[in-house]
Amino acid sequence: MIQELSLKDSLISPRILVKYELVSNNFLFGQGSFHKTKGEMISDGKVKYIKVVLNLPLNQSFTYKVPAELSPYIKTGTKVLVPLKRRVLSGFVLEETERKDGRRNLKEIIKVFKDFLPLSDSLIKLGRWISYYYYCSLGEALHSISPIQETFRIQKKKGNEGETLAGQKPGKLNCLIEKSDENIFVPQGKGVFLFKTKDTKKSNLLYLSLIKKTLQRERQVILIVPEINYLLPLKELIHSHYPGGIALLHSRLSSRQRYEEWYRISRGEVCLAIGTRLAIFAPFTKLGLIIVEEEENSAYKQIEAPRYHLREVAIKRGEIENFPVVLSTGSPSLESWYRAKKGVYETIEFYQGNNKSPYISIVDMRKEKDRILSSALEEGIKKNLEENKSTLLFLNRRGFANFLLCLDCGKVLYCPNCNISLTFHLQGKLVCHYCDYQEKAPRVCPSCKGRYFRRTGLGTEQLEIEVKKRFSKAYVRRGDLDVIKSSLLYKKLGSDLADKKIDILVGTQLIIKEEILSHMNLVGIVIADGLLNLPDFRAGEYLFHLFNKIRRLMKPQGRLVIQTYNPAHYAIETLKEKKDNFYRIESRIRKDLGYPPYLHWVRILLEGSVKTKVEKVAETMRESLEKEKTEFLGPSSCPFAKIRGKYRYHMILKNENLSYIREILDKKLSPLFNGIQGIRGTVDVDPLQTM
Ligand SMILES: [Zn+2]
Ligand SMILES: [Zn+2]
């Protein structure tokens, strides 16, 4: 990403300006703000040479000259603007360096962001770890740690907002909840604590209590949530107990708002930040606790470089800065369950009072012929309508239903090697997208000799029409992308539900939110098989988390009806069980097949517009890998084989030891896909999605 060049409040070396004026007449002066810059030049500094890392996928630093008047502002972690070829990029100062001999004409830095405090040593350390672990450049890692691109003039806020840590009176902290406070375990020292809870309201009280105790110890707190819509209710709740300032950090802030929040945090003016993924990098200097809400949520994995997982970064930051990290969950990720079992995390179960939860019915759709709604679900809806209660019908969002499902026995054709569903291709082929196993689509089901297969998914519109036909007097509404994207329509959906203006709501993952589900007495999963048969080894786990979440959020005296062609699947059967049987079965399968968390996975994705070229690169990589002592899958085309005109192939390296994979990447593979024209190669360490 190229940084916008901004001269506001910056210190400019006049010589640089002249130099650039010679190169390009309106390069800098064209901005028209030169005369507004402050003239705080300090001329008694010394010329320095510095190493700078840039926001580029290059694992190297660049050496620049610092003119004397800027050198007093240069420290490790300072953000600067530098020229590179014909571009201007932002970078971070790593260290001072000797002037290298034989390197005359070193370029000078253009600007120092003197209003930013330099990145702290511990954040730089965190950046180094991200760069190493997630196989990205240090420059990319540091730029995501400090995502500020411009400076703004800060206006002092009045009232409580600007309270400092030292200025916070203990009396005010006592406004936080008092009830049953003393019984709550408060983690001290380093370590990771897995808090299991089945009730959001109770977990919110727990957060309040933990926050309070941490602030009392004069330490700061970061609370992280998976999605923006979790933030406002949480902020309101905390505000009603805690009058101090709260910084809100998420991706929809304007650059000014983001700068203001970063500014307040780095100067200790607020002690509590709540936000989405990026809040993990809030530049607190006396951090005492990080809470991660819903740690199993897959939104915590960053899709673009650096492809970090928030949970891992939180744990690392706690380790570096020596404080506890709390992972809160209703159904832990398999990774966390596994670590807790091994004693890496401490588990704390937080179930209080009577945890009544909705009754689950599993409906075998093989007995329902071609019906969309089973008789059990229809009966439930009828009863709900009579009692003036609301129903939600859920359909899987991803229309990725290209698997073959036998309507007689409910079996789906799976890869014999990888335990994921085979994807149906129009040419009548079935393909495994992990190992490239292929077979001809059978005419009769290999299990039951049945002849009827189903392979197309059902859309929400179709379902809405069907439901309106069945229940002509009911108020049916569809909650889809348009509704969710507009906050006004979304609010209306919530208030209409509260006012009982909706009898049946039809929707996808997008409406699995507390504000909506808390009105629901009946939730019908129209077809669970779409989720179950995603070509991803985590399909079962995703289903398990989603259905558990629905169960947690809907009315506890309600009923969850799951329609499926595969009622005996362990991810569905174990939903009804209190013990962690799902995890036991799932972890055994993962162990047998060499899947995470038993082995690390590193996915290499190749994209390019010329298919044969991508295939050729993939093939040379395979040849090179066969000489190495590591397992790998592929290369094969991705489940989404072509996106925006680019053909997509991937391969997956598997090993217990990540550093061994890194070594192969550095020495053998990277040169095969990096810097090749027409090929974009990306590396994803511990990938969550492989589509
Ligand atoms: Zn069959
Ligand atoms: Zn396979």
XYZ file of C-alpha atoms and ligand atoms in Angstrom:
693
model
C 0.000 0.000 0.000
C 1.389 3.372 -0.914
C 0.986 5.990 1.732
C -0.596 9.292 0.856
C 1.944 12.008 1.181
C 0.828 14.546 3.719
C 2.732 17.605 4.759
C 0.443 18.569 7.591
C 2.332 19.276 10.807
C 5.366 17.593 9.466
C 8.973 18.461 9.518
C 10.340 18.739 6.066
C 13.919 18.932 5.128
C 14.214 21.875 2.725
C 16.965 20.141 0.832
C 14.677 17.230 0.095
C 12.089 19.600 -1.239
C 14.562 21.159 -3.571
C 15.778 17.785 -4.679
C 12.296 16.596 -5.498
C 11.412 19.835 -7.135
C 14.173 19.148 -9.600
C 12.857 15.701 -10.325
C 9.243 16.594 -10.603
C 7.876 20.076 -10.516
C 4.701 19.481 -8.632
C 5.614 16.438 -6.645
C 5.527 18.076 -3.270
C 4.577 21.643 -3.910
C 1.510 20.435 -5.717
C 0.043 19.587 -2.321
C -0.172 23.311 -1.679
C 0.451 23.080 2.027
C 4.153 23.683 2.267
C 3.739 27.183 3.596
C 1.519 25.946 6.366
C 4.132 23.633 7.837
C 5.541 24.609 11.157
C 9.025 25.919 11.070
C 10.313 24.002 14.063
C 13.543 23.013 12.434
C 16.223 22.046 14.849
C 19.569 22.583 13.279
C 21.983 21.397 15.949
C 21.292 17.696 15.389
C 23.735 15.365 13.719
C 23.309 13.606 10.413
C 22.269 10.005 11.083
C 21.941 6.863 9.018
C 19.033 4.585 9.769
C 17.607 1.247 8.745
C 13.934 1.402 7.818
C 11.425 -1.391 7.111
C 8.646 -0.695 4.627
C 5.124 -1.960 4.123
C 6.188 -4.279 1.319
C 6.387 -8.057 1.139
C 10.184 -7.834 1.208
C 12.186 -9.211 4.061
C 14.840 -6.548 4.102
C 15.480 -3.109 5.501
C 16.592 -0.028 3.591
C 19.221 2.476 4.677
C 18.445 6.201 4.596
C 20.158 9.371 5.587
C 18.533 11.615 8.183
C 19.237 15.311 7.773
C 20.578 16.992 10.898
C 17.414 18.948 11.655
C 15.279 15.786 11.729
C 17.680 13.574 13.613
C 16.534 14.540 17.156
C 13.156 12.987 16.353
C 14.501 9.646 15.214
C 14.215 6.709 17.572
C 13.673 2.996 17.148
C 10.022 2.556 16.191
C 9.545 6.071 14.785
C 7.330 6.261 11.716
C 8.855 8.023 8.717
C 8.154 8.699 5.063
C 10.885 7.700 2.654
C 11.437 7.688 -1.097
C 11.839 4.347 -2.876
C 12.444 4.498 -6.581
C 9.685 6.817 -7.738
C 7.364 6.169 -4.839
C 6.962 7.589 -1.363
C 6.336 4.962 1.298
C 5.910 4.924 5.029
C 8.248 2.911 7.157
C 9.477 2.294 10.673
C 12.950 3.036 11.954
C 14.650 -0.137 13.138
C 17.998 1.169 14.256
C 20.775 3.601 13.620
C 23.500 2.286 11.424
C 26.962 3.152 10.237
C 27.245 4.721 6.887
C 28.197 1.967 4.513
C 31.294 2.549 2.451
C 30.855 2.687 -1.245
C 27.223 3.703 -0.863
C 27.230 7.307 -1.812
C 24.008 9.036 -2.747
C 22.004 7.508 0.049
C 18.545 9.027 -0.088
C 17.211 11.146 2.723
C 14.014 10.523 4.623
C 11.173 12.868 3.706
C 9.176 13.201 6.866
C 9.083 12.200 10.508
C 5.699 11.572 12.115
C 6.806 13.375 15.218
C 3.352 13.393 16.822
C 3.272 9.614 16.968
C 5.025 8.102 19.869
C 7.483 5.557 18.481
C 6.381 1.920 18.698
C 7.328 0.492 22.064
C 10.017 -2.162 22.304
C 7.430 -4.747 23.243
C 5.240 -3.964 20.224
C 8.283 -4.206 17.969
C 9.044 -7.531 19.589
C 5.470 -8.605 18.872
C 5.914 -7.448 15.271
C 9.068 -9.514 14.923
C 7.227 -12.542 16.189
C 4.300 -11.992 13.765
C 6.734 -11.586 10.906
C 8.561 -14.782 11.831
C 5.560 -16.929 12.697
C 3.206 -15.839 9.927
C 5.875 -15.610 7.267
C 5.432 -11.970 6.328
C 7.846 -9.052 6.268
C 8.588 -7.098 9.435
C 7.416 -3.968 7.615
C 4.001 -5.516 6.953
C 3.721 -6.652 10.574
C 4.663 -3.244 12.023
C 2.265 -1.436 9.711
C -0.623 -3.505 10.953
C 0.466 -2.867 14.532
C 0.403 0.883 13.946
C -2.240 1.539 11.287
C -2.098 5.330 11.581
C -1.481 7.111 8.316
C -2.050 10.751 9.060
C -1.800 13.054 12.030
C -4.548 15.419 13.115
C -4.776 18.211 15.601
C -6.191 16.837 18.842
C -8.805 18.809 20.707
C -8.847 18.315 24.441
C -12.049 16.682 25.533
C -13.928 17.842 28.577
C -15.311 15.820 31.448
C -14.385 12.287 32.291
C -13.192 11.346 28.864
C -9.691 12.587 29.388
C -9.048 10.936 32.711
C -5.594 9.595 33.232
C -4.694 6.394 34.941
C -3.212 8.203 37.894
C -6.173 10.560 38.109
C -8.768 7.829 38.370
C -10.319 7.832 41.774
C -10.892 4.467 43.389
C -14.406 5.555 44.338
C -15.356 5.688 40.695
C -14.082 2.249 39.985
C -16.383 0.974 42.679
C -19.283 1.917 40.447
C -18.589 -1.325 38.672
C -20.682 -4.248 39.763
C -20.389 -5.389 43.318
C -22.717 -8.364 43.424
C -20.992 -11.730 43.730
C -17.842 -9.949 42.745
C -15.699 -11.541 45.357
C -16.364 -15.072 44.160
C -14.984 -14.414 40.745
C -11.602 -15.805 40.047
C -9.204 -13.136 38.894
C -6.221 -14.384 36.969
C -2.877 -12.929 37.965
C 0.518 -13.127 36.359
C 1.101 -14.583 32.921
C -0.951 -17.372 31.498
C -3.931 -18.185 29.337
C -7.316 -18.810 30.905
C -10.139 -20.451 29.010
C -13.432 -19.183 30.426
C -16.312 -21.402 29.439
C -19.727 -19.831 29.732
C -23.132 -20.476 28.233
C -24.734 -17.140 28.938
C -23.715 -13.815 27.391
C -25.171 -11.716 30.168
C -23.177 -13.571 32.741
C -20.009 -13.350 30.725
C -20.529 -9.595 30.436
C -20.715 -9.346 34.214
C -17.560 -11.369 34.394
C -15.801 -8.956 32.036
C -16.899 -6.001 34.150
C -15.523 -7.597 37.228
C -12.208 -8.513 35.619
C -11.860 -5.030 34.142
C -12.540 -3.457 37.486
C -9.986 -5.548 39.313
C -7.355 -4.874 36.693
C -7.943 -1.115 36.715
C -7.706 -1.150 40.488
C -4.229 -2.566 40.104
C -3.456 0.451 37.887
C -3.215 -1.678 34.788
C -4.940 -1.209 31.441
C -7.329 -3.561 29.644
C -8.156 -4.533 26.058
C -11.433 -6.321 25.354
C -11.725 -7.847 21.887
C -14.869 -8.928 20.064
C -15.138 -10.715 16.706
C -17.487 -8.302 14.916
C -18.330 -4.607 15.028
C -21.956 -5.181 15.982
C -20.870 -6.607 19.361
C -19.241 -3.316 20.285
C -21.951 -0.778 20.990
C -24.073 -2.818 23.415
C -20.913 -3.780 25.271
C -19.700 -0.203 25.417
C -23.066 0.969 26.745
C -23.058 -1.720 29.378
C -19.550 -0.907 30.552
C -20.270 2.806 30.472
C -23.229 2.372 32.785
C -20.862 0.949 35.390
C -17.655 2.752 34.618
C -17.571 6.475 33.954
C -13.982 6.618 32.710
C -12.990 6.927 29.073
C -13.287 3.954 26.757
C -11.456 3.835 23.455
C -13.373 2.162 20.630
C -11.252 0.603 17.911
C -12.566 -0.968 14.727
C -12.104 -0.869 10.988
C -14.912 1.603 10.291
C -13.296 4.517 12.112
C -12.268 7.447 9.938
C -8.532 8.070 9.897
C -9.056 11.047 12.201
C -11.055 9.003 14.727
C -8.495 6.260 14.582
C -5.691 8.713 15.176
C -7.535 10.262 18.117
C -8.078 6.905 19.774
C -4.474 5.861 19.237
C -3.316 9.215 20.588
C -5.404 8.941 23.776
C -4.257 5.397 24.401
C -0.573 6.008 23.816
C -0.623 8.923 26.239
C -2.397 6.977 28.955
C -5.562 9.104 28.767
C -7.776 6.026 28.635
C -7.253 2.737 30.398
C -9.755 0.576 28.588
C -10.039 -0.191 24.883
C -12.699 -2.346 23.305
C -12.649 -3.243 19.657
C -12.302 -5.743 16.878
C -9.118 -7.523 15.763
C -6.985 -4.414 15.328
C -7.535 -3.361 18.965
C -5.016 -6.004 19.965
C -2.301 -3.525 18.972
C -3.593 -0.639 21.108
C -0.388 1.070 22.275
C -0.990 0.807 26.017
C 2.165 0.854 28.079
C 0.838 -0.683 31.298
C -1.380 -3.401 29.965
C -2.689 -5.814 32.581
C -5.282 -7.938 30.799
C -6.608 -8.924 27.386
C -10.041 -10.513 27.109
C -10.965 -12.222 23.849
C -14.694 -12.766 23.454
C -15.878 -15.847 21.516
C -12.379 -17.129 20.877
C -13.666 -19.818 18.491
C -14.949 -17.224 15.997
C -13.200 -17.605 12.649
C -13.375 -13.836 12.037
C -10.259 -13.644 14.203
C -8.071 -14.880 11.396
C -6.770 -12.103 9.182
C -7.239 -12.838 5.483
C -4.648 -10.441 4.061
C -0.981 -10.257 5.092
C -0.026 -10.445 7.875
C -2.333 -13.457 8.152
C -2.266 -13.665 11.909
C -4.801 -15.256 14.205
C -5.860 -12.801 16.864
C -5.909 -15.426 19.602
C -2.259 -16.285 19.023
C -1.209 -12.627 18.904
C -3.089 -11.917 22.142
C -1.362 -14.815 23.858
C 2.017 -13.666 22.566
C 1.451 -10.105 23.729
C 0.512 -11.366 27.181
C 3.696 -13.399 27.253
C 5.913 -10.488 26.177
C 4.316 -7.937 28.509
C 3.724 -10.383 31.329
C -0.028 -10.339 31.960
C -2.892 -12.860 31.783
C -5.032 -13.436 28.699
C -8.637 -14.556 29.069
C -10.244 -16.462 26.203
C -13.980 -16.513 26.633
C -16.068 -19.105 24.842
C -19.387 -20.888 24.662
C -17.872 -23.788 22.703
C -14.070 -23.689 22.501
C -12.203 -24.069 19.243
C -10.621 -27.471 18.878
C -7.200 -25.817 19.207
C -8.117 -24.310 22.564
C -9.815 -27.459 23.797
C -6.668 -29.396 22.924
C -4.343 -26.956 24.675
C -6.565 -26.836 27.747
C -6.520 -30.620 27.869
C -2.745 -30.602 27.704
C -2.617 -28.060 30.520
C -1.299 -25.197 28.397
C -4.420 -23.199 29.291
C -6.184 -23.165 32.593
C -9.893 -23.884 32.204
C -12.454 -22.048 34.282
C -16.071 -23.066 33.907
C -18.463 -20.252 34.539
C -21.900 -21.801 34.663
C -24.100 -20.333 37.327
C -27.746 -20.789 38.208
C -29.940 -22.992 36.096
C -28.540 -23.177 32.624
C -31.718 -24.143 30.869
C -31.083 -24.471 27.190
C -33.369 -25.072 24.210
C -34.475 -28.564 23.345
C -32.884 -30.025 20.212
C -34.794 -32.195 17.733
C -32.946 -33.868 14.896
C -35.127 -34.664 11.887
C -34.130 -37.375 9.436
C -34.908 -35.866 6.024
C -34.503 -39.196 4.227
C -37.949 -40.037 5.553
C -39.465 -36.780 4.323
C -39.090 -37.435 0.598
C -38.686 -34.177 -1.320
C -40.117 -31.828 1.279
C -38.302 -28.654 2.235
C -39.976 -28.393 5.625
C -40.410 -31.629 7.550
C -43.712 -32.353 9.247
C -42.039 -31.860 12.637
C -40.843 -28.386 11.711
C -44.191 -27.485 10.150
C -45.998 -28.551 13.299
C -43.615 -26.442 15.364
C -44.218 -23.373 13.215
C -47.995 -23.845 13.407
C -47.881 -24.091 17.167
C -45.656 -21.028 17.360
C -48.065 -19.056 15.165
C -50.992 -19.993 17.370
C -49.093 -18.820 20.433
C -47.936 -15.638 18.673
C -44.259 -16.563 18.975
C -41.456 -16.033 16.454
C -39.680 -18.577 14.275
C -36.352 -18.352 12.471
C -35.596 -20.564 9.484
C -31.882 -20.811 8.847
C -30.169 -21.568 5.549
C -26.430 -21.846 5.015
C -25.052 -18.678 3.441
C -22.462 -20.175 1.185
C -24.139 -21.574 -1.874
C -21.357 -24.075 -2.131
C -23.512 -27.133 -2.570
C -21.591 -28.862 -5.307
C -21.438 -32.178 -3.562
C -23.502 -35.237 -4.404
C -26.029 -36.171 -1.762
C -27.912 -39.466 -2.014
C -31.547 -38.749 -1.213
C -32.147 -42.352 -0.154
C -29.375 -42.945 2.357
C -28.159 -39.370 2.904
C -24.515 -40.244 2.175
C -22.222 -37.777 0.482
C -19.224 -38.947 -1.522
C -16.026 -38.281 0.395
C -12.355 -38.390 -0.527
C -10.850 -41.715 0.604
C -7.668 -39.900 1.728
C -8.770 -36.634 3.277
C -12.191 -36.981 4.927
C -13.658 -33.998 3.088
C -16.497 -34.048 0.591
C -15.680 -34.492 -3.082
C -16.701 -31.556 -5.223
C -18.943 -32.237 -8.190
C -17.782 -30.800 -11.512
C -19.997 -30.295 -14.512
C -18.035 -32.772 -16.603
C -19.344 -35.439 -14.254
C -16.129 -35.676 -12.240
C -15.790 -35.720 -8.477
C -12.621 -34.020 -7.240
C -10.911 -33.722 -3.843
C -9.627 -30.204 -3.337
C -6.946 -31.170 -0.883
C -5.139 -34.065 -2.591
C -6.545 -33.903 -6.147
C -8.059 -37.395 -5.949
C -10.599 -37.782 -8.788
C -13.312 -40.212 -9.737
C -16.242 -40.372 -12.109
C -19.543 -39.383 -10.554
C -21.438 -42.641 -9.967
C -24.923 -43.237 -11.345
C -25.996 -45.264 -8.366
C -25.120 -44.633 -4.750
C -22.202 -46.885 -3.696
C -23.764 -47.343 -0.239
C -27.426 -48.083 -0.946
C -27.661 -48.406 -4.734
C -30.108 -45.509 -4.734
C -30.446 -43.516 -7.938
C -31.530 -40.122 -6.697
C -28.932 -37.517 -5.942
C -29.349 -33.948 -4.924
C -26.686 -31.434 -5.708
C -28.140 -27.964 -5.814
C -28.535 -25.748 -2.811
C -31.665 -23.925 -1.808
C -31.733 -20.115 -1.800
C -33.364 -17.886 0.795
C -35.762 -16.440 -1.789
C -36.972 -19.883 -2.792
C -37.440 -20.766 0.847
C -39.348 -17.554 1.507
C -41.772 -18.348 -1.329
C -42.263 -21.880 -0.037
C -42.935 -20.670 3.504
C -45.411 -18.022 2.334
C -47.247 -20.700 0.392
C -47.501 -22.949 3.451
C -48.379 -20.246 5.953
C -50.326 -17.729 3.934
C -51.561 -15.779 6.947
C -48.188 -15.395 8.658
C -45.923 -12.370 8.420
C -42.817 -13.699 6.695
C -39.659 -11.633 6.370
C -36.293 -12.302 4.780
C -33.149 -11.135 6.600
C -30.454 -11.012 3.971
C -27.412 -8.987 3.067
C -29.335 -5.815 2.130
C -31.022 -5.759 5.505
C -27.872 -6.382 7.475
C -25.790 -3.850 5.578
C -28.105 -0.984 6.415
C -28.061 -0.303 10.129
C -31.457 1.386 9.861
C -33.159 -1.639 8.305
C -31.341 -3.838 10.766
C -32.645 -1.863 13.734
C -36.117 -2.032 12.228
C -35.809 -5.800 12.018
C -35.005 -5.915 15.729
C -37.850 -3.592 16.730
C -40.344 -5.392 14.463
C -39.420 -8.629 16.171
C -39.896 -7.021 19.562
C -43.292 -5.660 18.457
C -44.300 -9.114 17.176
C -44.636 -7.849 13.624
C -42.722 -10.816 12.229
C -43.915 -14.390 12.586
C -41.327 -16.167 10.481
C -37.903 -14.840 9.610
C -35.874 -16.512 6.867
C -32.141 -15.879 6.878
C -28.507 -16.954 6.777
C -25.436 -16.696 9.054
C -25.778 -12.913 8.848
C -28.703 -12.833 11.263
C -27.242 -15.174 13.850
C -26.999 -12.293 16.299
C -28.179 -11.849 19.824
C -30.595 -8.986 19.027
C -32.474 -11.253 16.638
C -32.183 -14.683 18.184
C -33.231 -13.504 21.630
C -36.792 -13.201 20.221
C -36.892 -16.718 18.805
C -38.807 -19.602 20.346
C -38.215 -21.884 17.421
C -35.220 -22.092 15.110
C -35.306 -24.482 12.167
C -32.090 -25.473 10.403
C -33.552 -26.145 6.972
C -30.698 -28.340 5.748
C -27.638 -28.950 7.890
C -25.885 -30.916 5.152
C -24.792 -27.786 3.300
C -22.595 -26.893 6.264
C -21.557 -30.414 7.027
C -20.224 -31.050 3.558
C -18.160 -27.981 2.858
C -14.894 -29.223 1.364
C -12.985 -28.239 4.490
C -11.846 -30.501 7.299
C -13.235 -28.003 9.810
C -16.775 -28.260 8.380
C -17.969 -30.332 11.349
C -16.422 -27.952 13.849
C -17.959 -24.869 12.208
C -21.373 -26.509 12.324
C -20.895 -27.419 15.970
C -19.979 -23.835 16.927
C -22.781 -22.291 14.889
C -25.527 -24.499 16.289
C -24.203 -24.058 19.815
C -24.235 -20.314 19.324
C -27.832 -20.397 18.098
C -28.729 -22.440 21.141
C -27.021 -19.978 23.480
C -28.669 -16.916 21.957
C -32.277 -18.035 21.385
C -34.930 -18.255 24.093
C -33.803 -20.911 26.596
C -37.255 -22.499 26.755
C -37.402 -22.714 22.947
C -36.674 -25.488 20.497
C -34.010 -26.022 17.844
C -35.024 -28.292 14.948
C -32.199 -29.603 12.777
C -33.185 -31.126 9.426
C -30.514 -33.335 7.901
C -29.910 -36.294 5.615
C -27.125 -37.420 7.924
C -28.622 -37.483 11.438
C -25.944 -39.856 12.703
C -23.064 -37.495 11.946
C -21.076 -37.008 15.150
C -21.109 -33.195 14.907
C -24.915 -33.299 14.990
C -25.400 -36.188 17.395
C -23.000 -34.781 19.980
C -24.903 -31.480 20.108
C -27.335 -33.206 22.425
C -24.636 -34.465 24.752
C -23.393 -32.581 27.753
C -19.858 -33.980 27.740
C -17.219 -32.933 25.257
C -17.758 -35.971 23.062
C -17.593 -33.880 19.916
C -14.048 -32.839 20.751
C -12.944 -36.373 21.523
C -14.185 -37.717 18.186
C -13.020 -34.739 16.162
C -9.543 -34.754 17.680
C -9.137 -38.469 16.990
C -9.953 -37.892 13.304
C -7.567 -34.956 13.111
C -4.798 -36.951 14.691
C -5.254 -39.871 12.298
C -5.186 -37.648 9.240
C -2.395 -35.303 10.321
C -4.618 -32.255 10.616
C -4.196 -29.315 12.998
C -3.720 -29.008 15.920
C -1.580 -32.157 15.637
C 0.404 -30.926 12.665
C 0.943 -27.373 11.509
C -0.419 -26.570 8.100
C 1.044 -24.010 5.750
C -0.981 -23.266 2.660
C 0.605 -21.871 -0.480
C -1.909 -20.299 -2.822
C -0.950 -19.616 -6.429
C -3.037 -17.306 -8.579
C -2.621 -16.227 -12.169
C -4.611 -15.476 -15.291
C -2.847 -18.060 -17.473
C -3.939 -21.483 -16.298
C -1.043 -23.471 -17.770
C 1.461 -21.127 -16.184
C -0.041 -21.522 -12.720
C -0.119 -25.284 -13.194
C 3.506 -25.313 -14.274
C 4.660 -23.372 -11.216
C 2.611 -25.691 -8.998
C 4.210 -28.689 -10.683
C 7.793 -27.466 -10.175
C 6.946 -26.863 -6.534
C 5.666 -30.399 -6.192
C 8.832 -31.803 -7.760
C 10.972 -29.755 -5.424
C 8.946 -30.841 -2.398
C 9.222 -34.520 -3.163
C 12.893 -34.357 -2.261
C 12.082 -32.980 1.198
C 11.190 -34.867 4.331
C 7.796 -33.337 4.858
C 4.250 -34.356 4.104
C 2.250 -32.243 1.728
C -1.109 -32.206 -0.041
C -1.679 -31.177 -3.637
C -1.127 -29.233 -5.714
C -4.788 -29.137 -6.613
C -7.181 -26.503 -7.823
C -8.931 -24.633 -5.012
C -12.648 -25.197 -4.319
C -13.121 -21.713 -5.748
C -11.052 -22.551 -8.800
C -11.310 -19.181 -10.506
C -11.951 -15.802 -8.942
C -11.982 -12.560 -10.920
C -10.302 -14.137 -13.913
C -7.493 -15.693 -11.879
C -6.960 -19.432 -11.743
C -6.269 -20.672 -8.248
C -4.166 -23.645 -7.162
C -2.954 -24.503 -3.744
C -0.811 -26.926 -1.852
C -0.550 -27.628 1.828
C 2.636 -28.444 3.709
C 2.243 -30.413 6.913
C 4.726 -30.752 9.728
C 4.932 -30.777 13.495
C 7.742 -28.328 13.283
C 6.974 -24.979 11.682
C 10.591 -23.947 11.465
C 11.272 -26.925 9.230
C 8.535 -25.750 6.845
C 9.957 -22.225 6.993
C 13.343 -23.521 6.002
C 11.906 -25.313 2.965
C 9.971 -22.189 2.042
C 13.026 -19.969 2.292
C 15.462 -22.219 0.513
C 13.362 -24.128 -1.981
C 9.844 -22.897 -2.569
C 9.800 -19.105 -2.309
C 12.148 -18.643 -5.270
C 9.773 -20.770 -7.353
C 6.741 -18.532 -6.880
C 8.103 -15.175 -5.724
C 8.864 -12.595 -8.338
C 7.550 -14.763 -11.189
C 5.682 -12.621 -13.644
C 1.971 -13.329 -13.850
C 1.952 -15.382 -10.637
C 0.864 -14.270 -7.218
C 1.946 -16.615 -4.487
C 0.772 -16.221 -0.902
C 1.711 -18.153 2.194
C -0.816 -18.742 4.961
C 0.463 -20.261 8.201
C -2.182 -22.159 10.209
C -4.857 -21.339 7.601
C -8.475 -21.381 8.698
C -10.055 -21.509 5.313
C -8.807 -23.367 2.297
C -11.415 -22.424 -0.253
Zn -27.416 -43.920 -0.941
Zn -8.223 -35.981 -0.824
